PDB file of C-alpha atoms and ligand atoms in Angstrom:
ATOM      1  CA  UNK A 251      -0.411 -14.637  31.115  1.00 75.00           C
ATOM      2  CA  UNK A 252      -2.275 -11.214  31.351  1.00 83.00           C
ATOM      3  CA  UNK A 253      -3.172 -10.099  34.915  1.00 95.00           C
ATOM      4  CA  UNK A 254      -6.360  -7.682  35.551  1.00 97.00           C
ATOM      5  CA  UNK A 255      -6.199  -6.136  39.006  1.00 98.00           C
ATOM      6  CA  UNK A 256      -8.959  -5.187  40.806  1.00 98.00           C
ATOM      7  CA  UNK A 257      -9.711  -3.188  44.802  1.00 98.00           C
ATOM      8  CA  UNK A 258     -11.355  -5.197  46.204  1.00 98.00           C
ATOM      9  CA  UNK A 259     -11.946  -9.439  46.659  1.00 98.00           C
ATOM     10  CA  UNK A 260     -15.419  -8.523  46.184  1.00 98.00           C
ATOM     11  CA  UNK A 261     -14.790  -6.818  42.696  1.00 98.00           C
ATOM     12  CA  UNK A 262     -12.880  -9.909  41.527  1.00 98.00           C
ATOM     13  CA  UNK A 263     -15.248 -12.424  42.361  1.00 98.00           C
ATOM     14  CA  UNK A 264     -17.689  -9.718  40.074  1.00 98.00           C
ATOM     15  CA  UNK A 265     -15.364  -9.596  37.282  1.00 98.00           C
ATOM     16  CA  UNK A 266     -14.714 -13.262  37.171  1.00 98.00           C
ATOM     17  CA  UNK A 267     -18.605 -14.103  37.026  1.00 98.00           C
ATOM     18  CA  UNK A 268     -19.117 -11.608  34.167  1.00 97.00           C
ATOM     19  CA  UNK A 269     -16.377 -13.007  32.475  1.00 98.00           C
ATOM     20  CA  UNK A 270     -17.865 -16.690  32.427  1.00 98.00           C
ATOM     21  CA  UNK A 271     -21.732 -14.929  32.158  1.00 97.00           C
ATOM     22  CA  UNK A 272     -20.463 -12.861  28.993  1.00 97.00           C
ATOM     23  CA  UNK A 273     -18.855 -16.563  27.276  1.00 98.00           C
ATOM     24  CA  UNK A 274     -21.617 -18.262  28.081  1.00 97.00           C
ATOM     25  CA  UNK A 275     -24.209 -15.636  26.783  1.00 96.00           C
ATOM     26  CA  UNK A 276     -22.042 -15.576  23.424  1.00 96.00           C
ATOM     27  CA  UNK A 277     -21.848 -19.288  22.855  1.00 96.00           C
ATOM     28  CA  UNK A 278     -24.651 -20.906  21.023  1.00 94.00           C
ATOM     29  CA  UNK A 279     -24.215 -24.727  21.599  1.00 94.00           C
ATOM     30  CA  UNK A 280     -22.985 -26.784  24.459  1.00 96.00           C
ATOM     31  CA  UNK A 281     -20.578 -24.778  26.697  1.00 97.00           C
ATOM     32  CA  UNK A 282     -17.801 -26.603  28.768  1.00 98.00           C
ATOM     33  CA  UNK A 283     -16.904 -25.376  32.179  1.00 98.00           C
ATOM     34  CA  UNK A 284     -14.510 -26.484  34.617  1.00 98.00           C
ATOM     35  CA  UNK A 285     -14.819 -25.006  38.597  1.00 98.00           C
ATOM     36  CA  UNK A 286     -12.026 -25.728  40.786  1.00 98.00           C
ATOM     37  CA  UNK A 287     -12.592 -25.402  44.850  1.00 98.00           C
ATOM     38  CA  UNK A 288     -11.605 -23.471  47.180  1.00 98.00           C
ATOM     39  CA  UNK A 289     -12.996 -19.627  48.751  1.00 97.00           C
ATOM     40  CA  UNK A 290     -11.822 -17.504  45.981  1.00 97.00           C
ATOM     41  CA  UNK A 291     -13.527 -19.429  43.530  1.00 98.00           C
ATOM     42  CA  UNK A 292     -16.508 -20.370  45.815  1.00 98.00           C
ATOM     43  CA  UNK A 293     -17.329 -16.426  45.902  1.00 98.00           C
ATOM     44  CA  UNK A 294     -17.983 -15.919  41.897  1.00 98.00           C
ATOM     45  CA  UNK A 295     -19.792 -19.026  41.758  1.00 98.00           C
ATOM     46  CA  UNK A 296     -21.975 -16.814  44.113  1.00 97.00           C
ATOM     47  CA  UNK A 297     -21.701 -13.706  41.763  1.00 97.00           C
ATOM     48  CA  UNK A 298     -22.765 -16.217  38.653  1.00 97.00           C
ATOM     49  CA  UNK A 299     -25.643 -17.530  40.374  1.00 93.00           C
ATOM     50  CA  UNK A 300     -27.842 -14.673  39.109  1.00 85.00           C
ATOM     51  CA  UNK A 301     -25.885 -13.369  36.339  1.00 88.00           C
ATOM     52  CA  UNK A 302     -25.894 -15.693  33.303  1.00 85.00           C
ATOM     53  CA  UNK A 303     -28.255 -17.076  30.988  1.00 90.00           C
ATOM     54  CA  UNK A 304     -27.466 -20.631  29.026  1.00 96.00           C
ATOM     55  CA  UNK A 305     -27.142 -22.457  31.986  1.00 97.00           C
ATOM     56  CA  UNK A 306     -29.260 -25.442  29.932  1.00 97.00           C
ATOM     57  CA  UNK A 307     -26.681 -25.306  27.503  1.00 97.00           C
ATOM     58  CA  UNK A 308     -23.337 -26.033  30.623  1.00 98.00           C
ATOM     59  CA  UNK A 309     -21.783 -29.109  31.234  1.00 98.00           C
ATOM     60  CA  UNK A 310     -20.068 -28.550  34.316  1.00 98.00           C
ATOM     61  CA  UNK A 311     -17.000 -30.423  35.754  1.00 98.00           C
ATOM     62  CA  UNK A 312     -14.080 -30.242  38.408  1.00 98.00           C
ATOM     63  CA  UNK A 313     -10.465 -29.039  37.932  1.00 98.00           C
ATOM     64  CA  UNK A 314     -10.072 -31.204  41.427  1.00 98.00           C
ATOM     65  CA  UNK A 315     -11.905 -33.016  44.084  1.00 98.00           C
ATOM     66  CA  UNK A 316     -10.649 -34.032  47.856  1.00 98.00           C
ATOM     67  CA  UNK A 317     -11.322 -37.608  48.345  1.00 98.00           C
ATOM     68  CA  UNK A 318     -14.057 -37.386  50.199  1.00 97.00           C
ATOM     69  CA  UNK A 319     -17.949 -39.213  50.293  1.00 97.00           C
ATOM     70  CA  UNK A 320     -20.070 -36.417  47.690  1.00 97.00           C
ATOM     71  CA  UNK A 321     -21.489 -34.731  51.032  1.00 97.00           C
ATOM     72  CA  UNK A 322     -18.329 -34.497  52.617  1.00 98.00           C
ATOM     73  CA  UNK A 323     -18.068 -30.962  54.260  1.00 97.00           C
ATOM     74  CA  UNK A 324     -14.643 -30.806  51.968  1.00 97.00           C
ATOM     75  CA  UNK A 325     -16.289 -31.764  49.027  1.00 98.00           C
ATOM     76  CA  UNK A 326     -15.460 -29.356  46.062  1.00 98.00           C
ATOM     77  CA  UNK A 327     -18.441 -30.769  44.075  1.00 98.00           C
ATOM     78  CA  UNK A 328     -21.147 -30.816  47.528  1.00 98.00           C
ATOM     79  CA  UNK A 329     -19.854 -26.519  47.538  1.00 98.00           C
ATOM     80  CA  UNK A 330     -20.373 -26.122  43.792  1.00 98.00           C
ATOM     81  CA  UNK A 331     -23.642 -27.544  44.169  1.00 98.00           C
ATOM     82  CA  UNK A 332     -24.917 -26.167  47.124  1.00 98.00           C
ATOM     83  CA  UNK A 333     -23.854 -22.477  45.746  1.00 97.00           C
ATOM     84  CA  UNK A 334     -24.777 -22.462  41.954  1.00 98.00           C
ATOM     85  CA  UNK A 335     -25.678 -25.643  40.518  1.00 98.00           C
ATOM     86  CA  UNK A 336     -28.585 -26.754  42.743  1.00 97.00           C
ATOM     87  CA  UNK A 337     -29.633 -23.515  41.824  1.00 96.00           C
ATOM     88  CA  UNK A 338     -29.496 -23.758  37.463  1.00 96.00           C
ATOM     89  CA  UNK A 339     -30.196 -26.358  35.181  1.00 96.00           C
ATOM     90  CA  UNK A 340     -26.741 -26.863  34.161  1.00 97.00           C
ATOM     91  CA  UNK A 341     -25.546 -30.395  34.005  1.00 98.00           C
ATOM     92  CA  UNK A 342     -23.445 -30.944  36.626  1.00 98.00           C
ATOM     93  CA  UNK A 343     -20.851 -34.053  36.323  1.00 98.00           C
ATOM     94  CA  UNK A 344     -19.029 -35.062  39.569  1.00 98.00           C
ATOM     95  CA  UNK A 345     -16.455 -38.142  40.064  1.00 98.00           C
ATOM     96  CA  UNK A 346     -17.443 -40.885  41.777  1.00 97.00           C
ATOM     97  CA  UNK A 347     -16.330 -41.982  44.958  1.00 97.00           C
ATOM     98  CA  UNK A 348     -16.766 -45.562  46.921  1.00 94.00           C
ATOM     99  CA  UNK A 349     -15.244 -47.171  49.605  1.00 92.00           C
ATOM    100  CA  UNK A 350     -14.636 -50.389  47.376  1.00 94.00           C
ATOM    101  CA  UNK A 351     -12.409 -48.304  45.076  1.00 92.00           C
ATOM    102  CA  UNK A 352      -9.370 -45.607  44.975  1.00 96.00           C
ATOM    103  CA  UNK A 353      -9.018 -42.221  43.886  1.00 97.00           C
ATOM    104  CA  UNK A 354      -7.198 -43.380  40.811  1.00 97.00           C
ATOM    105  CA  UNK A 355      -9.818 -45.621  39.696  1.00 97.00           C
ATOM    106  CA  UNK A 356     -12.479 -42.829  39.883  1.00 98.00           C
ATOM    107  CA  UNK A 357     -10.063 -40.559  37.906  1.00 98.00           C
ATOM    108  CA  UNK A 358      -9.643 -42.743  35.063  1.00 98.00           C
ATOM    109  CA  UNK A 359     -13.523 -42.955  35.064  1.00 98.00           C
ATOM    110  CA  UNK A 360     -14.215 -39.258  35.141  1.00 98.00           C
ATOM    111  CA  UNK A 361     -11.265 -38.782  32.211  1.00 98.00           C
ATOM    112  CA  UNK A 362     -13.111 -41.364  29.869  1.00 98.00           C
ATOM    113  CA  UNK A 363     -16.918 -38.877  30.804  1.00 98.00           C
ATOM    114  CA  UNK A 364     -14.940 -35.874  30.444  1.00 98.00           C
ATOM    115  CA  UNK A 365     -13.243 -37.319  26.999  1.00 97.00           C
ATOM    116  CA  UNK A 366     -16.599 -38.038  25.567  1.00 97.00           C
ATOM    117  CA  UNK A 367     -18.179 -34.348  26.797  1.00 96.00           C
ATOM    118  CA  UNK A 368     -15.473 -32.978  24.975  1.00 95.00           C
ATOM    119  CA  UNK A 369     -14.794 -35.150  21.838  1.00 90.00           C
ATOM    120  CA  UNK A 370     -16.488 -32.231  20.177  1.00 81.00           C
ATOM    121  CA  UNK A 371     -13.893 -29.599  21.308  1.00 89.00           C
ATOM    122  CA  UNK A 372     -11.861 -28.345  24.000  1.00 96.00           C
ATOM    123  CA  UNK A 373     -13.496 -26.944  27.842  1.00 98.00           C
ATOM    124  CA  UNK A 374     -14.597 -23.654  27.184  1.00 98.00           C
ATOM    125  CA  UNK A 375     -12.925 -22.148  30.185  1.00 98.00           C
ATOM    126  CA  UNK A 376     -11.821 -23.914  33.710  1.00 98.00           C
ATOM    127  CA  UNK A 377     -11.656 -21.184  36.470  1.00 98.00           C
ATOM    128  CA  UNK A 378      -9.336 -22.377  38.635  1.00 98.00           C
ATOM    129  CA  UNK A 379      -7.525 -20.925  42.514  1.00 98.00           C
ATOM    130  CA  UNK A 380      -4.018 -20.759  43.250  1.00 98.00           C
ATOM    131  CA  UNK A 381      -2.811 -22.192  46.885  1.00 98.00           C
ATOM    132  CA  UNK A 382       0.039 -20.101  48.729  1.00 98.00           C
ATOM    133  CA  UNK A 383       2.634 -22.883  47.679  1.00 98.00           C
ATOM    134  CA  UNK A 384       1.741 -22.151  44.180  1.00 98.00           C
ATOM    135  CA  UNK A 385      -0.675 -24.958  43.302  1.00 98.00           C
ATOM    136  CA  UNK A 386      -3.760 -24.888  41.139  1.00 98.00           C
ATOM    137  CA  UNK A 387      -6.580 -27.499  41.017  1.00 98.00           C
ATOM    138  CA  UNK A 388      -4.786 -30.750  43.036  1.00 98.00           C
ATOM    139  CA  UNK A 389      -1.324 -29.888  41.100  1.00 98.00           C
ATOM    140  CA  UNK A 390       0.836 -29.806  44.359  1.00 98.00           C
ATOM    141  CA  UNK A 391       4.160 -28.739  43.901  1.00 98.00           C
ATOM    142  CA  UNK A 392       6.525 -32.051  44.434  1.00 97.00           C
ATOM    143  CA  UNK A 393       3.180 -34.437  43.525  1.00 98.00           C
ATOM    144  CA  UNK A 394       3.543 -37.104  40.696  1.00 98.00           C
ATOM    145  CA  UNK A 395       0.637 -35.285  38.472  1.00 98.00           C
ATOM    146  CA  UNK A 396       2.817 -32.723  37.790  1.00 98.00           C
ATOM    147  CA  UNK A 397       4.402 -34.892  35.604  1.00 98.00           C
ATOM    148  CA  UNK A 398       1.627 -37.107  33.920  1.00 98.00           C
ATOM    149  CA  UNK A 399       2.644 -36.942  30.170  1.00 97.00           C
ATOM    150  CA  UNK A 400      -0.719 -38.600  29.051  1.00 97.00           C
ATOM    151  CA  UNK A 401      -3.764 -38.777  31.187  1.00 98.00           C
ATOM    152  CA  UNK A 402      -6.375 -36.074  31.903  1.00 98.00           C
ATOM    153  CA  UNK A 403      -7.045 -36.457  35.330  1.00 98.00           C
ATOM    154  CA  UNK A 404      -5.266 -38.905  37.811  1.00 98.00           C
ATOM    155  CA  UNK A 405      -5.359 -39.725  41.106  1.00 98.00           C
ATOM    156  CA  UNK A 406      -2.915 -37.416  43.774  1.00 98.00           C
ATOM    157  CA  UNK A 407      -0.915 -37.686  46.238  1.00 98.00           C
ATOM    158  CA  UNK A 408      -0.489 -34.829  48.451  1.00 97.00           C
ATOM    159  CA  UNK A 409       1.867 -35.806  51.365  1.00 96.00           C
ATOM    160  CA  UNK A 410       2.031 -31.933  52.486  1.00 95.00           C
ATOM    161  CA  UNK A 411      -2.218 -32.225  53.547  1.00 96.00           C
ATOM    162  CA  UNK A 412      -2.011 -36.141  53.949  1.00 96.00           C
ATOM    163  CA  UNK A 413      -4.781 -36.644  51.483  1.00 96.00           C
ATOM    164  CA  UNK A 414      -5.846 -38.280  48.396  1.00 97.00           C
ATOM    165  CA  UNK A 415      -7.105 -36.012  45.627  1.00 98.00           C
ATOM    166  CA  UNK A 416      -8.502 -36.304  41.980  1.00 98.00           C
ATOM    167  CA  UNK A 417      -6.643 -33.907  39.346  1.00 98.00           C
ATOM    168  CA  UNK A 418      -7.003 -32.781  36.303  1.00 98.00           C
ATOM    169  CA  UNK A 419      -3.541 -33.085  35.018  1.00 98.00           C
ATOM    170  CA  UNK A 420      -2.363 -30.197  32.702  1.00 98.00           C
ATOM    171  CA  UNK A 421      -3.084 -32.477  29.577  1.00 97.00           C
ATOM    172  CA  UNK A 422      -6.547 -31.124  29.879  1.00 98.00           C
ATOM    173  CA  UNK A 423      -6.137 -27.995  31.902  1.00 98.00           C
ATOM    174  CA  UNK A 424      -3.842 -26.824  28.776  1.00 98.00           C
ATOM    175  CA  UNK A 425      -6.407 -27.653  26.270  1.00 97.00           C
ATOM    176  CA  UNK A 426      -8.698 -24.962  27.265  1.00 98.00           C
ATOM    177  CA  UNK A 427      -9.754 -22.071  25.203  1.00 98.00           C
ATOM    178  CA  UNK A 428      -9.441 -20.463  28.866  1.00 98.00           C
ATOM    179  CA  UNK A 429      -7.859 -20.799  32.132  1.00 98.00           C
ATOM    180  CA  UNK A 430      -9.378 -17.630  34.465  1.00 98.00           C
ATOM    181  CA  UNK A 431      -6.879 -18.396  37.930  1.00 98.00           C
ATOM    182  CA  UNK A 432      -8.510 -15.907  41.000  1.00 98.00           C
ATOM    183  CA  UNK A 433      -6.295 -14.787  44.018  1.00 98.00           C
ATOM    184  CA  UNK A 434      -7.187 -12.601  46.246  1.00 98.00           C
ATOM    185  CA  UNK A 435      -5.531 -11.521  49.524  1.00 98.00           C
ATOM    186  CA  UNK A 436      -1.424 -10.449  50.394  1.00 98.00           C
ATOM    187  CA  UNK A 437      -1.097 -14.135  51.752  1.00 98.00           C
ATOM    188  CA  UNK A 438      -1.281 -14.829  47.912  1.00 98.00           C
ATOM    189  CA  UNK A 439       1.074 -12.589  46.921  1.00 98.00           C
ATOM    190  CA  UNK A 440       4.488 -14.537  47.071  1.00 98.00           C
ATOM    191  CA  UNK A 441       2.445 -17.393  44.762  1.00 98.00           C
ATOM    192  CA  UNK A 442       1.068 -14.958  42.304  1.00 98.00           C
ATOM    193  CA  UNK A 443       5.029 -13.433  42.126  1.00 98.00           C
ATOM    194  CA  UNK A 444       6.294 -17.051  41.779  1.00 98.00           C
ATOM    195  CA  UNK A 445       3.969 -18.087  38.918  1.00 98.00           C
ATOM    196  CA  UNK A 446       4.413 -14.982  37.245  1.00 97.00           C
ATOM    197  CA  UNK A 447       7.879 -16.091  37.230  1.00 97.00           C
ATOM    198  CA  UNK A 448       6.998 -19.779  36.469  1.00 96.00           C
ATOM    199  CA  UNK A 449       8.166 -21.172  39.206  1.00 96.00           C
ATOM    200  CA  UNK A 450       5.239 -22.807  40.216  1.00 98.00           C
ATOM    201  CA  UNK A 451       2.450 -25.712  39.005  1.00 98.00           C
ATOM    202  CA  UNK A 452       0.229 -22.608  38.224  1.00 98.00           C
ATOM    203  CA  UNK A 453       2.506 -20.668  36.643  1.00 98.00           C
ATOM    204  CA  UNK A 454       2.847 -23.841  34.303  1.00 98.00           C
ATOM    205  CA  UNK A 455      -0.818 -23.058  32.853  1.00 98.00           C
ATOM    206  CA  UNK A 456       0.443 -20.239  30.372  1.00 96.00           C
ATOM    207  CA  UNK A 457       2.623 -23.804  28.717  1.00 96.00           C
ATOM    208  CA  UNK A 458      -0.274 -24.842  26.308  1.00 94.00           C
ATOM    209  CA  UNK A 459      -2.409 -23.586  24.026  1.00 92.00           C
ATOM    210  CA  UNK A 460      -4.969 -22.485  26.741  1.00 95.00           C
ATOM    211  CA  UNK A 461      -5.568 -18.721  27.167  1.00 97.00           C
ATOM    212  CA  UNK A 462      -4.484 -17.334  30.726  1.00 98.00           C
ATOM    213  CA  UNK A 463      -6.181 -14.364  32.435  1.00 98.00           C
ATOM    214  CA  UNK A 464      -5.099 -13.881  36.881  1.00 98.00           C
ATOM    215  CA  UNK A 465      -7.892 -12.173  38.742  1.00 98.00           C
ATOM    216  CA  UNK A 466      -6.201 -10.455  41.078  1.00 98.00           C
ATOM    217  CA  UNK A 467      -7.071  -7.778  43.702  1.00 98.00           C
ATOM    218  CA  UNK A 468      -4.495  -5.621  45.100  1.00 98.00           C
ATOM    219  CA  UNK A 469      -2.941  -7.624  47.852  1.00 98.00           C
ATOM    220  CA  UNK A 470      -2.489 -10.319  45.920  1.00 98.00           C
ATOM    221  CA  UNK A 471      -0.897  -8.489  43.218  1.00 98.00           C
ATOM    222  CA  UNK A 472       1.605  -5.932  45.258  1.00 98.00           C
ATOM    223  CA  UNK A 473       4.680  -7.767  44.656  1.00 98.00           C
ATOM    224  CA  UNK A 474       4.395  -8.454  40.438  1.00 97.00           C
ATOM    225  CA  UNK A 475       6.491  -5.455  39.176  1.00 82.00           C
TER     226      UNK A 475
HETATM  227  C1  LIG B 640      -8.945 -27.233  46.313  1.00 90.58           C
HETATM  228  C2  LIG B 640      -8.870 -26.283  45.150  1.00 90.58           C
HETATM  229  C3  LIG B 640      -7.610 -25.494  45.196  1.00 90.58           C
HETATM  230  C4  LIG B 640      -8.022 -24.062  45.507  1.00 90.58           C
HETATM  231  C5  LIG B 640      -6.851 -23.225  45.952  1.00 90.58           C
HETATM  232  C6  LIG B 640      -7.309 -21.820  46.376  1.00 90.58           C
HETATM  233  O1  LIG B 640      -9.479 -28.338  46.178  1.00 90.58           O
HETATM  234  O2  LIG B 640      -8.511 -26.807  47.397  1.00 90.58           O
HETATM  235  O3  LIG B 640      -9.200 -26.754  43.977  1.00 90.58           O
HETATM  236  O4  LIG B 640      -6.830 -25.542  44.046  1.00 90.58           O
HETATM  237  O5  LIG B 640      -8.621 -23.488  44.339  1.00 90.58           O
HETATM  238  O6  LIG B 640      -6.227 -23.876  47.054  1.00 90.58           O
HETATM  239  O7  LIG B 640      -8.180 -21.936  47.465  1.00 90.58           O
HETATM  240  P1  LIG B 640      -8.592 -20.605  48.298  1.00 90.58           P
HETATM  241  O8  LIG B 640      -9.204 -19.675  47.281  1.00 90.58           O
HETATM  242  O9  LIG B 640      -9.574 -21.081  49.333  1.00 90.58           O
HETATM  243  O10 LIG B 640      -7.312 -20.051  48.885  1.00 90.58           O
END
């Protein structure tokens, strides 16, 4: 897993957005791209909003979702939106949520749209956050998708936040070309360490055939060596 270090949160929400603008601008048919919640991530969907070209050519999706009505305030998919794709004409696929079913039932839908978006190859890249315990999308550490051998995304139980949430499972997350993880800020620190050190679900991303690159600025990085 390669780490680039930057000053400032600012410059890593920059560098991150080039780095999707710069794969998108070099791919010439549909282009995959997974967005995972969260602030880090939230600020270089920001940066990509005027920075790439393609955006026909994107099918979006999400790493993770709460499980929450699609206008929920803690909606992953309602901040994507609001911040880049109500804003391109990518296509944007969300899961589905009703009251008349669970979070595992709209998993296993979302896994059979996301299998057919990608029967003809892999995600392009996923950008994904890293929580202070060390997770990445909904991969909590203790949480049964840790351990899903065979699915792509699942439903998750995350007794630490009491809440539902959808996952993708690292089935899929490890068959991207690449995984781009952002942290930003010293309170990061002791996670970035730990999954540098693979002790953690994120630090269980470099495992596949998936390329890894950590956006990092320098509080988040002062304790790798
Ligand atoms: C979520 C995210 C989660 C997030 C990290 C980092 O649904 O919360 O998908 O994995 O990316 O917790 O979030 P921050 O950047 O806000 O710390």
């Amino acid at each position: 897993m390669e780490a680039m270090v930057h000053e400032t949160p600012q410059e890593v929400a920059e560098a991150a957005a080039r780095r999707v603008a710069d794969l998108l601008g070099a791919s010439t048919d549909r282009f995959s791209f997974g967005l995972a919640g969260g602030s880090t991530p939230e600020a270089t969907y920001k940066e990509l909003r005027g920075r790439a070209s393609g955006w026909d050519r994107v099918d979006a999706w999400l790493s993770d979702e709460r499980w929450v009505p699609p206008d929920h305030e803690r909606s992953n998919g309602r901040m994507a939106a609001s911040v880049l794709f109500d804003h391109v004409d990518a296509v944007f696929h969300r899961p589905i949520w009703s009251e008349s079913f669970g979070p595992d039932d709209s998993a296993a839908h979302y896994e059979a749209r996301l299998r057919s978006l990608h029967g003809n190859g892999p995600p392009d890249v996923v950008l994904l956050g890293v929580g202070e315990d060390g997770h990445t999308a909904s991969l909590f550490p203790g949480t049964a998708a840790l351990t899903e051998t065979r699915r792509w995304f699942v439903g998750n139980q995350v007794p630490a936040l009491d809440e539902d949430r959808l996952t993708a499972t690292f089935n899929l997350l490890w068959k991207a070309r690449l995984l781009m993880v952002l942290a930003v800020g010293v309170s990061k620190a002791p996670a970035v360490r730990a999954s540098f050190e693979q002790t953690t679900p994120a630090g269980r991303l470099g495992a596949g055939e998936a390329e890894v690159e950590w956006y990092l600025d320098r509080d988040a990085a002062s304790l790798l060596g």
